[in-house]
Short mmCIF file of C-alpha atoms and ligand atoms in Angstrom, two decimals:
data_model
loop_
_atom_site.label_atom_id
_atom_site.label_comp_id
_atom_site.label_asym_id
_atom_site.label_seq_id
_atom_site.Cartn_x
_atom_site.Cartn_y
_atom_site.Cartn_z
CA MET K 1345 0.00 0.00 0.00
CA PRO K 1346 1.50 3.44 -0.93
CA LEU K 1347 2.33 5.72 2.00
CA SER K 1348 0.61 9.09 2.46
CA PRO K 1349 2.68 11.97 1.03
CA TRP K 1350 3.17 13.55 4.50
CA ILE K 1351 5.22 10.52 5.56
CA GLU K 1352 8.85 11.12 4.55
CA SER K 1353 11.16 8.20 3.71
CA GLU K 1354 14.90 7.58 4.15
CA VAL K 1355 15.63 10.84 6.01
CA SER K 1356 19.20 11.41 7.21
CA LEU K 1357 19.31 12.15 10.95
CA ARG K 1358 22.92 13.39 10.98
CA GLU K 1359 21.82 17.04 10.96
CA LEU K 1360 19.01 16.28 13.43
CA ASN K 1361 21.23 15.19 16.36
CA THR K 1362 23.78 17.50 18.00
CA PHE K 1363 26.42 14.75 18.18
CA GLY K 1364 26.30 14.67 14.35
CA LEU K 1365 26.07 10.86 14.38
CA PRO K 1366 24.99 9.10 11.18
CA ALA K 1367 21.63 7.30 11.09
CA VAL K 1368 18.67 7.19 8.74
CA ALA K 1369 14.96 7.31 9.57
CA ARG K 1370 13.18 4.83 7.28
CA ARG K 1371 10.01 6.85 7.93
CA LEU K 1372 9.71 10.33 9.44
CA VAL K 1373 6.61 12.31 10.27
CA ARG K 1374 6.52 15.95 11.37
CA ILE K 1375 4.10 16.47 14.26
CA ARG K 1376 2.57 19.99 14.29
CA ASP K 1377 -0.37 19.24 16.61
CA ASP K 1378 -1.83 16.28 18.49
CA ALA K 1379 -4.22 15.54 15.60
CA ASP K 1380 -1.10 14.63 13.56
CA VAL K 1381 -0.40 11.83 16.06
CA ARG K 1382 -3.90 10.46 15.64
CA ARG K 1383 -3.55 10.73 11.84
CA LEU K 1384 -0.36 8.66 12.09
CA LEU K 1385 -2.08 6.07 14.26
CA ALA K 1386 -4.78 5.75 11.58
CA GLU K 1387 -2.14 4.74 8.97
CA PRO K 1388 -2.34 0.94 8.72
CA ALA K 1389 1.36 0.61 7.83
CA LEU K 1390 2.57 2.66 10.82
CA ALA K 1391 0.00 2.41 13.61
CA ALA K 1392 1.74 -0.50 15.33
CA ALA K 1393 5.32 0.38 14.25
CA PRO K 1394 7.92 1.33 16.93
CA LYS K 1395 8.06 5.10 17.39
CA LEU K 1396 10.94 7.39 18.31
CA VAL K 1397 9.97 10.90 19.39
CA LEU K 1398 12.61 13.40 18.28
CA GLY K 1399 13.02 16.95 19.54
CA GLY K 1400 16.31 18.75 18.91
CA GLY K 1401 18.36 15.54 19.14
CA SER K 1402 20.62 17.08 21.82
CA ASN K 1403 20.28 14.24 24.31
CA LEU K 1404 20.62 11.28 21.96
CA VAL K 1405 23.33 8.85 20.94
CA LEU K 1406 22.31 7.17 17.69
CA THR K 1407 24.13 3.86 17.30
CA ARG K 1408 21.84 2.50 14.55
CA ASP K 1409 18.93 3.44 12.30
CA PRO K 1410 15.83 3.76 14.48
CA GLU K 1411 13.19 1.11 13.82
CA GLY K 1412 9.71 2.08 12.69
CA VAL K 1413 8.90 5.77 12.46
CA VAL K 1414 10.53 8.92 13.80
CA LEU K 1415 8.11 11.59 15.07
CA LYS K 1416 9.80 14.96 14.72
CA VAL K 1417 8.04 17.34 17.11
CA GLU K 1418 7.36 20.77 15.57
CA ILE K 1419 4.45 22.06 17.68
CA GLU K 1420 4.75 25.84 18.08
CA GLY K 1421 2.94 28.39 20.26
CA LEU K 1422 3.47 30.49 23.38
CA ARG K 1423 0.72 32.16 25.43
CA LEU K 1424 -0.08 33.48 28.88
CA VAL K 1425 -2.85 31.27 30.27
CA GLU K 1426 -3.44 32.90 33.66
CA THR K 1427 -2.03 35.60 35.92
CA ARG K 1428 -2.22 34.32 39.48
CA SER K 1429 -1.15 36.24 42.57
CA ASP K 1430 1.86 33.91 42.97
CA ALA K 1431 2.69 32.98 39.35
CA TYR K 1432 2.24 33.57 35.64
CA ILE K 1433 0.97 30.37 34.04
CA VAL K 1434 2.59 30.21 30.61
CA GLU K 1435 1.96 27.54 27.97
CA ALA K 1436 4.49 26.62 25.28
CA GLY K 1437 4.35 24.22 22.33
CA ALA K 1438 6.63 21.19 22.58
CA GLY K 1439 8.49 22.02 19.38
CA LEU K 1440 9.67 25.49 20.46
CA ARG K 1441 13.42 25.76 20.97
CA TRP K 1442 14.04 25.80 24.71
CA HIS K 1443 16.37 28.81 24.63
CA ASP K 1444 13.86 30.77 22.49
CA LEU K 1445 11.24 30.11 25.16
CA VAL K 1446 13.58 31.37 27.90
CA MET K 1447 14.32 34.57 25.96
CA ALA K 1448 10.67 35.12 24.96
CA THR K 1449 9.46 34.84 28.56
CA LEU K 1450 12.15 37.24 29.76
CA ALA K 1451 11.23 39.73 27.00
CA ARG K 1452 7.63 39.70 28.32
CA GLY K 1453 8.82 40.31 31.89
CA TRP K 1454 8.18 36.78 33.19
CA GLY K 1455 11.30 35.69 35.09
CA GLY K 1456 12.00 32.18 36.34
CA LEU K 1457 13.69 30.27 33.51
CA GLU K 1458 16.84 32.44 33.24
CA ASN K 1459 19.19 29.94 34.96
CA LEU K 1460 18.24 27.42 32.26
CA ALA K 1461 19.22 29.72 29.37
CA LEU K 1462 21.13 28.26 26.40
CA ILE K 1463 20.28 24.61 27.11
CA PRO K 1464 19.85 23.09 23.64
CA GLY K 1465 16.76 21.17 22.57
CA THR K 1466 13.02 21.66 22.63
CA VAL K 1467 10.39 22.53 25.22
CA GLY K 1468 8.77 19.08 24.91
CA ALA K 1469 11.95 17.23 25.84
CA ALA K 1470 12.64 19.38 28.92
CA PRO K 1471 10.33 17.39 31.26
CA VAL K 1472 11.69 14.05 29.99
CA GLN K 1473 14.94 14.35 31.86
CA ASN K 1474 13.93 17.27 34.11
CA ILE K 1475 16.59 19.58 32.67
CA GLY K 1476 18.59 21.50 35.19
CA ALA K 1477 21.44 24.00 35.44
CA TYR K 1478 22.85 26.64 37.77
CA GLY K 1479 20.67 25.81 40.76
CA ILE K 1480 17.28 25.39 38.99
CA GLU K 1481 15.52 22.31 37.65
CA LEU K 1482 12.55 22.29 35.31
CA ALA K 1483 10.54 20.70 38.17
CA ASP K 1484 10.89 24.00 40.09
CA ARG K 1485 8.95 25.85 37.37
CA LEU K 1486 6.66 23.22 35.85
CA HIS K 1487 2.88 23.42 36.23
CA GLU K 1488 1.44 20.75 33.88
CA VAL K 1489 2.33 18.68 30.83
CA ASP K 1490 -0.05 17.79 27.98
CA ALA K 1491 0.75 14.65 25.98
CA VAL K 1492 -0.79 12.19 23.54
CA ASP K 1493 -0.74 8.44 24.13
CA LEU K 1494 1.19 6.86 21.25
CA VAL K 1495 -0.86 3.67 21.34
CA THR K 1496 -4.42 4.96 21.73
CA GLY K 1497 -4.06 8.57 20.52
CA ALA K 1498 -5.83 9.74 23.70
CA PRO K 1499 -4.79 13.11 25.16
CA LEU K 1500 -3.55 13.21 28.75
CA THR K 1501 -2.54 15.91 31.21
CA LEU K 1502 -0.03 15.32 33.98
CA THR K 1503 0.41 17.49 37.05
CA ARG K 1504 3.87 18.18 38.40
CA ALA K 1505 3.42 15.43 41.03
CA GLN K 1506 2.38 12.92 38.33
CA CYS K 1507 5.57 13.70 36.38
CA ALA K 1508 7.51 12.09 39.29
CA PHE K 1509 10.56 14.27 38.74
CA GLY K 1510 13.94 13.23 40.08
CA TYR K 1511 17.52 14.16 39.24
CA ARG K 1512 17.56 13.99 35.39
CA ASP K 1513 14.59 11.67 35.66
CA SER K 1514 10.80 11.64 35.31
CA VAL K 1515 7.86 9.36 34.60
CA PHE K 1516 8.65 9.93 30.88
CA LYS K 1517 11.89 7.96 31.35
CA GLN K 1518 10.19 5.33 33.52
CA SER K 1519 6.63 3.97 33.19
CA LEU K 1520 5.75 6.28 30.25
CA ALA K 1521 9.05 5.79 28.37
CA GLY K 1522 8.28 5.64 24.64
CA ARG K 1523 4.58 5.62 25.47
CA CYS K 1524 3.59 9.25 24.88
CA LEU K 1525 4.46 12.38 22.94
CA ILE K 1526 4.50 15.61 24.94
CA THR K 1527 2.57 18.26 23.01
CA CYS K 1528 2.77 21.27 25.32
CA VAL K 1529 4.14 22.33 28.68
CA ARG K 1530 2.68 24.82 31.16
CA PHE K 1531 5.02 26.66 33.48
CA ALA K 1532 4.37 28.48 36.75
CA LEU K 1533 6.75 31.46 36.66
CA PRO K 1534 7.05 32.96 40.14
CA ARG K 1535 5.54 36.29 41.23
CA PRO K 1536 7.28 38.06 42.79
CA TRP K 1537 10.45 36.92 41.04
CA GLN K 1538 13.74 36.58 42.91
CA PRO K 1539 17.12 35.65 41.43
CA VAL K 1540 18.61 32.24 42.26
CA LEU K 1541 22.32 32.97 42.67
CA GLY K 1542 23.54 30.20 44.99
CA TYR K 1543 25.62 28.48 42.32
CA LEU K 1544 29.35 29.20 42.64
CA ASP K 1545 29.80 30.55 39.08
CA LEU K 1546 26.92 32.99 39.59
CA GLU K 1547 28.25 34.08 42.99
CA ARG K 1548 31.50 34.89 41.19
CA LYS K 1549 29.61 37.03 38.63
CA VAL K 1550 27.98 38.98 41.47
CA ALA K 1551 31.40 39.55 43.05
CA GLU K 1552 33.08 40.50 39.73
CA THR K 1553 30.39 42.94 38.59
CA GLY K 1554 29.27 44.28 41.97
CA ILE K 1555 25.64 43.73 40.84
CA SER K 1556 24.03 42.13 43.89
CA ALA K 1557 20.40 42.44 42.71
CA PRO K 1558 20.51 41.48 38.99
CA SER K 1559 17.44 41.41 36.75
CA ALA K 1560 16.31 38.09 35.27
CA ALA K 1561 17.73 39.19 31.90
CA GLN K 1562 21.09 39.92 33.57
CA VAL K 1563 21.15 36.44 35.14
CA ALA K 1564 20.39 34.90 31.71
CA ASP K 1565 23.25 36.92 30.26
CA TRP K 1566 25.65 35.64 32.94
CA VAL K 1567 24.49 32.05 32.46
CA CYS K 1568 25.03 32.30 28.69
CA SER K 1569 28.55 33.67 29.09
CA ILE K 1570 29.48 31.00 31.69
CA ARG K 1571 28.11 28.23 29.45
CA ARG K 1572 29.85 29.56 26.30
CA ALA K 1573 33.19 29.52 28.14
CA LYS K 1574 32.75 25.96 29.44
CA LEU K 1575 30.75 23.91 26.95
CA PRO K 1576 31.45 23.11 23.29
CA ASP K 1577 28.97 24.58 20.79
CA PRO K 1578 27.37 21.61 18.98
CA ALA K 1579 27.37 23.69 15.77
CA VAL K 1580 31.18 23.58 15.94
CA ILE K 1581 31.93 20.25 17.64
CA GLY K 1582 29.33 17.49 17.95
CA ASN K 1583 28.30 16.57 21.51
CA ALA K 1584 25.29 15.89 23.74
CA GLY K 1585 26.33 18.00 26.75
CA SER K 1586 27.12 16.16 30.00
CA PHE K 1587 27.51 12.51 29.09
CA PHE K 1588 27.18 11.08 32.60
CA LYS K 1589 24.95 11.91 35.56
CA ASN K 1590 26.63 13.11 38.73
CA PRO K 1591 26.52 10.01 40.99
CA VAL K 1592 24.69 10.26 44.30
CA VAL K 1593 26.16 8.14 47.12
CA SER K 1594 25.53 7.45 50.79
CA GLU K 1595 27.66 9.05 53.53
CA ASP K 1596 29.54 5.75 54.05
CA GLN K 1597 30.32 5.41 50.32
CA CYS K 1598 31.43 9.04 50.23
CA ARG K 1599 33.81 8.43 53.15
CA ASP K 1600 35.23 5.38 51.34
CA ILE K 1601 35.84 7.43 48.17
CA ILE K 1602 37.46 10.27 50.11
CA GLY K 1603 39.74 7.55 51.56
CA ARG K 1604 40.78 6.69 48.00
CA ASP K 1605 41.32 10.36 47.05
CA PRO K 1606 40.91 13.15 49.62
CA HIS K 1607 40.42 15.77 46.86
CA VAL K 1608 37.22 14.23 45.44
CA VAL K 1609 34.63 16.95 44.72
CA HIS K 1610 31.44 16.20 46.69
CA TYR K 1611 28.35 18.17 47.71
CA PRO K 1612 26.13 17.31 50.70
CA MET K 1613 22.45 16.91 49.72
CA PRO K 1614 19.47 17.81 51.96
CA ASP K 1615 18.58 14.11 52.43
CA GLY K 1616 22.00 13.19 53.88
CA THR K 1617 23.41 11.71 50.63
CA PHE K 1618 26.34 13.22 48.70
CA LYS K 1619 26.52 14.19 45.02
CA LEU K 1620 29.91 13.60 43.39
CA ALA K 1621 31.14 15.59 40.37
CA ALA K 1622 31.27 13.00 37.57
CA GLY K 1623 33.55 15.31 35.53
CA TRP K 1624 36.06 15.38 38.38
CA LEU K 1625 36.07 11.55 38.67
CA ILE K 1626 36.67 11.22 34.89
CA ASP K 1627 39.39 13.86 34.94
CA ALA K 1628 41.07 12.11 37.91
CA CYS K 1629 41.28 8.97 35.75
CA GLY K 1630 43.22 10.96 33.14
CA TRP K 1631 40.55 11.13 30.41
CA LYS K 1632 40.36 14.87 29.72
CA GLY K 1633 41.36 15.62 26.10
CA LYS K 1634 41.80 11.90 25.21
CA THR K 1635 40.61 10.46 21.88
CA VAL K 1636 39.50 6.90 21.13
CA GLY K 1637 38.71 6.25 17.46
CA ARG K 1638 36.89 9.36 16.27
CA ALA K 1639 35.27 10.12 19.63
CA GLY K 1640 36.94 12.01 22.44
CA VAL K 1641 36.70 13.73 25.81
CA TYR K 1642 36.38 17.52 25.58
CA ASP K 1643 39.62 19.16 26.67
CA LYS K 1644 37.95 21.85 28.83
CA GLN K 1645 35.34 19.64 30.53
CA ALA K 1646 35.83 15.90 31.08
CA LEU K 1647 32.09 15.32 31.47
CA VAL K 1648 31.46 16.07 27.79
CA LEU K 1649 32.19 13.49 25.09
CA VAL K 1650 32.68 14.91 21.60
CA ASN K 1651 32.65 13.85 17.98
CA ARG K 1652 36.15 14.53 16.67
CA GLY K 1653 34.85 14.19 13.09
CA ASP K 1654 32.70 11.54 11.40
CA ALA K 1655 32.42 9.41 14.55
CA ILE K 1656 29.72 6.76 14.61
CA GLY K 1657 27.57 6.02 17.65
CA ALA K 1658 29.44 2.78 18.41
CA GLU K 1659 32.70 4.74 18.86
CA VAL K 1660 31.03 7.06 21.38
CA ILE K 1661 29.69 4.05 23.30
CA THR K 1662 33.11 2.30 23.26
CA LEU K 1663 34.69 5.44 24.74
CA ALA K 1664 31.89 5.81 27.31
CA ARG K 1665 32.35 2.18 28.44
CA ALA K 1666 36.11 2.60 28.78
CA ILE K 1667 35.53 5.67 30.97
CA GLN K 1668 32.93 3.83 33.08
CA GLU K 1669 35.39 0.94 33.64
CA SER K 1670 38.25 3.15 34.71
CA VAL K 1671 36.10 5.23 37.09
CA TYR K 1672 34.70 2.00 38.57
CA GLY K 1673 38.19 0.53 38.91
CA ARG K 1674 39.54 3.55 40.75
CA PHE K 1675 36.56 4.77 42.80
CA GLY K 1676 34.08 1.84 42.84
CA ILE K 1677 31.42 4.13 41.28
CA ARG K 1678 29.28 3.15 38.30
CA LEU K 1679 28.66 6.20 36.11
CA GLU K 1680 25.28 6.28 34.44
CA PRO K 1681 24.94 7.87 30.97
CA GLU K 1682 22.63 10.90 30.75
CA PRO K 1683 21.68 10.78 27.01
CA VAL K 1684 19.24 8.28 25.56
CA VAL K 1685 21.09 5.59 23.57
CA ILE K 1686 19.29 4.26 20.48
C1 FAD V 142 25.96 21.56 24.64
C2 FAD V 142 24.87 20.91 25.46
C3 FAD V 142 24.61 21.38 26.73
C4 FAD V 142 23.59 20.78 27.49
N1 FAD V 142 23.36 21.29 28.75
C5 FAD V 142 22.38 20.73 29.51
C6 FAD V 142 22.12 21.24 30.83
O1 FAD V 142 22.74 22.20 31.28
N2 FAD V 142 21.16 20.64 31.56
C7 FAD V 142 20.41 19.60 31.06
O2 FAD V 142 19.54 19.12 31.79
N3 FAD V 142 20.62 19.11 29.83
C8 FAD V 142 21.59 19.64 29.04
N4 FAD V 142 21.82 19.15 27.78
C9 FAD V 142 21.03 18.00 27.30
C10 FAD V 142 19.83 18.38 26.40
O3 FAD V 142 19.96 19.69 25.91
C11 FAD V 142 18.50 18.27 27.14
O4 FAD V 142 18.30 16.96 27.62
C12 FAD V 142 17.30 18.63 26.25
O5 FAD V 142 16.13 18.74 27.02
C13 FAD V 142 17.07 17.62 25.12
O6 FAD V 142 16.12 18.19 24.25
P1 FAD V 142 15.93 17.67 22.76
O7 FAD V 142 14.72 18.34 22.22
O8 FAD V 142 17.18 17.84 21.99
O9 FAD V 142 15.63 16.13 23.03
P2 FAD V 142 16.03 14.86 22.11
O10 FAD V 142 17.50 14.64 22.21
O11 FAD V 142 15.44 14.99 20.76
O12 FAD V 142 15.28 13.70 22.90
C14 FAD V 142 15.72 13.30 24.18
C15 FAD V 142 14.70 12.29 24.75
O13 FAD V 142 13.46 12.92 24.96
C16 FAD V 142 12.42 12.31 24.18
N5 FAD V 142 11.57 13.38 23.68
C17 FAD V 142 11.95 14.48 22.99
N6 FAD V 142 10.90 15.27 22.74
C18 FAD V 142 9.82 14.65 23.29
C19 FAD V 142 8.42 14.95 23.35
N7 FAD V 142 7.91 16.06 22.80
N8 FAD V 142 7.61 14.06 23.97
C20 FAD V 142 8.09 12.92 24.51
N9 FAD V 142 9.40 12.59 24.49
C21 FAD V 142 10.25 13.44 23.88
C22 FAD V 142 13.16 11.57 23.07
O14 FAD V 142 12.38 10.48 22.58
C23 FAD V 142 14.42 11.12 23.79
O15 FAD V 142 14.13 9.98 24.56
C24 FAD V 142 22.83 19.72 26.97
C25 FAD V 142 23.08 19.25 25.67
C26 FAD V 142 24.09 19.86 24.91
C27 FAD V 142 24.33 19.37 23.51
#
């Protein structure tokens, strides 16, 4: 049976993932509203096919051609839903670029997302791993998520509690993994707004500039300049940001690791556990700047793996495994990858 003309075939994904890894989508459909999902589910050839939801491809490692059909999310839209005494409720389409959302909300005078400026990717992917940076997580600003069930086509709305957010984790990575496509996200942006400046790099900016009460736009500006100095621009060198999560360990484990190396970077958490800096552990094992095949470890930040040119996904995974083994051998810690591996 011939496929409908809106279903694209044999689409290269190399330009659609920030690592620049080669893969081909046998079928690709652009989703511009939730009716498009239902239209796809009505296609006999694709209704039951495996589905990969694709945003900006900035948290993906493609090691093969995805099976079935790729759903490229391109749902636009931004509007103020409600002005409450404690928050602006703002709704954004899942296909908007995350950084464009941050800048658009700031331009309208709604602060709250500035610490998350310049994170690549789309609005719809942000709840999936509960993006976070510089002292703020998406969970701190999220109100509700609208999604479509990829099996039944039914719409669903999840409250913040139902999203079950954790550190780089949510229900969308657990019981709903691969099960739904997020169509729009509603945010609760705080009124009155106050800057969140507890992160060391931001404290330094306050000290350097003497600005102790910055505007939200000023904080965004600082965050962008800090990020540009530290992280590789995917347009220049392929990468997916931090490759490993920062491990969280018990007090006893932390003491054991400090016994192995007294300089280990660790932060006490409110629940009595300790978060270790994965980048520091990798650097301590001598990986910074190293290359294996055509994949490598970024020379300014050991937490970021990069494509040194024409790498394939398998080379990135081989490098990641070698790093995991050496960190385990030296510190007894198993590093967990942050990106989704296909
Ligand atoms: C240079 C760089 C810096 C980064 N810095 C940070 C950072 O500071 N903090 C941070 O948390 N992350 C960071 N990241 C990771 C990444 O930007 C985020 O995880 C981002 O939210 C991924 O968005 P995306 O649209 O590219 O998702 P994709 O890579 O396209 O998809 C990621 C996962 O989400 C799923 N998904 C995507 N869209 C939807 C949807 N609409 N509905 C359901 N599922 C969906 C996909 O199926 C996949 O499983 C960084 C990445 C890079 C390259």
